[in-house]
Amino acid sequence: MANGLLNTKQMSSGLLDTKEAGDYLGINDKSLANSRYTGTGIQIPYVKMGKIVRYRKSDLDDYIKNNTFNHTGETKEKST
């Protein structure tokens, strides 16, 4: 992925593989894979097609939005 830009095919489908999703979030792709496997850590929905795993860009954007804070004492209330 050159300069952090998504290629045209990925942008049109809105689906990113684990490496691309990690690059988009600025985290290691192994962190996403580990979270999928253990069910802990970063909780982002993913699409599974056989052995292929993809992340929706909209889900990544939602994760960023829901985990954006103004200061360290701020918390988001979770709905139950």
XYZ file of C-alpha atoms in Angstrom:
80
model
C 0.000 0.000 0.000
C 1.844 3.084 -1.243
C 1.723 6.124 1.037
C -1.099 4.609 3.092
C -3.599 4.948 0.239
C -6.008 2.159 -0.594
C -6.097 0.930 -4.160
C -9.200 1.578 -6.257
C -10.573 -1.977 -6.027
C -10.402 -1.967 -2.214
C -11.918 1.495 -1.926
C -14.848 0.536 -4.137
C -15.552 -2.674 -2.213
C -14.885 -1.120 1.206
C -13.244 -4.385 2.337
C -9.674 -4.517 3.623
C -7.529 -7.500 4.489
C -5.920 -7.740 7.929
C -2.672 -6.019 6.882
C -4.526 -3.158 5.199
C -6.840 -2.758 8.204
C -3.829 -2.676 10.513
C -2.139 -0.083 8.316
C -5.331 1.980 8.269
C -5.529 1.928 12.080
C -1.780 2.323 12.538
C -1.417 -0.956 14.420
C 0.257 -4.273 13.773
C -1.864 -6.705 11.752
C -0.913 -9.419 14.250
C -2.799 -7.457 16.929
C -5.991 -7.744 14.867
C -5.409 -11.442 14.209
C -4.726 -12.080 17.900
C -7.889 -10.194 18.905
C -9.956 -12.283 16.486
C -8.470 -15.487 17.877
C -8.730 -14.679 21.590
C -11.822 -12.473 21.564
C -9.976 -9.878 23.658
C -8.322 -6.572 22.859
C -9.451 -4.649 19.807
C -13.050 -5.629 19.084
C -13.833 -4.850 15.449
C -16.360 -6.858 13.426
C -14.918 -8.742 10.466
C -16.214 -10.648 7.479
C -15.162 -14.270 7.037
C -15.433 -15.869 3.601
C -13.993 -19.348 3.899
C -10.433 -18.745 5.094
C -10.440 -15.128 3.917
C -10.862 -12.402 6.551
C -11.846 -8.865 5.586
C -12.711 -5.732 7.532
C -15.264 -3.170 6.388
C -13.758 0.300 6.226
C -16.965 1.622 7.812
C -16.408 -0.674 10.841
C -12.850 0.621 11.185
C -14.124 4.200 11.017
C -16.764 3.384 13.666
C -14.077 1.899 15.905
C -11.998 5.074 15.579
C -15.034 7.268 16.273
C -16.102 5.234 19.318
C -12.596 5.295 20.768
C -11.843 8.993 20.343
C -11.519 10.984 23.559
C -10.652 14.562 24.535
C -8.713 13.715 27.702
C -7.588 10.673 29.671
C -10.327 11.014 32.306
C -13.095 10.827 29.745
C -14.908 7.537 29.178
C -17.617 6.490 26.794
C -20.692 5.009 28.431
C -21.455 1.564 27.130
C -25.083 0.774 26.459
C -26.269 -2.512 27.958
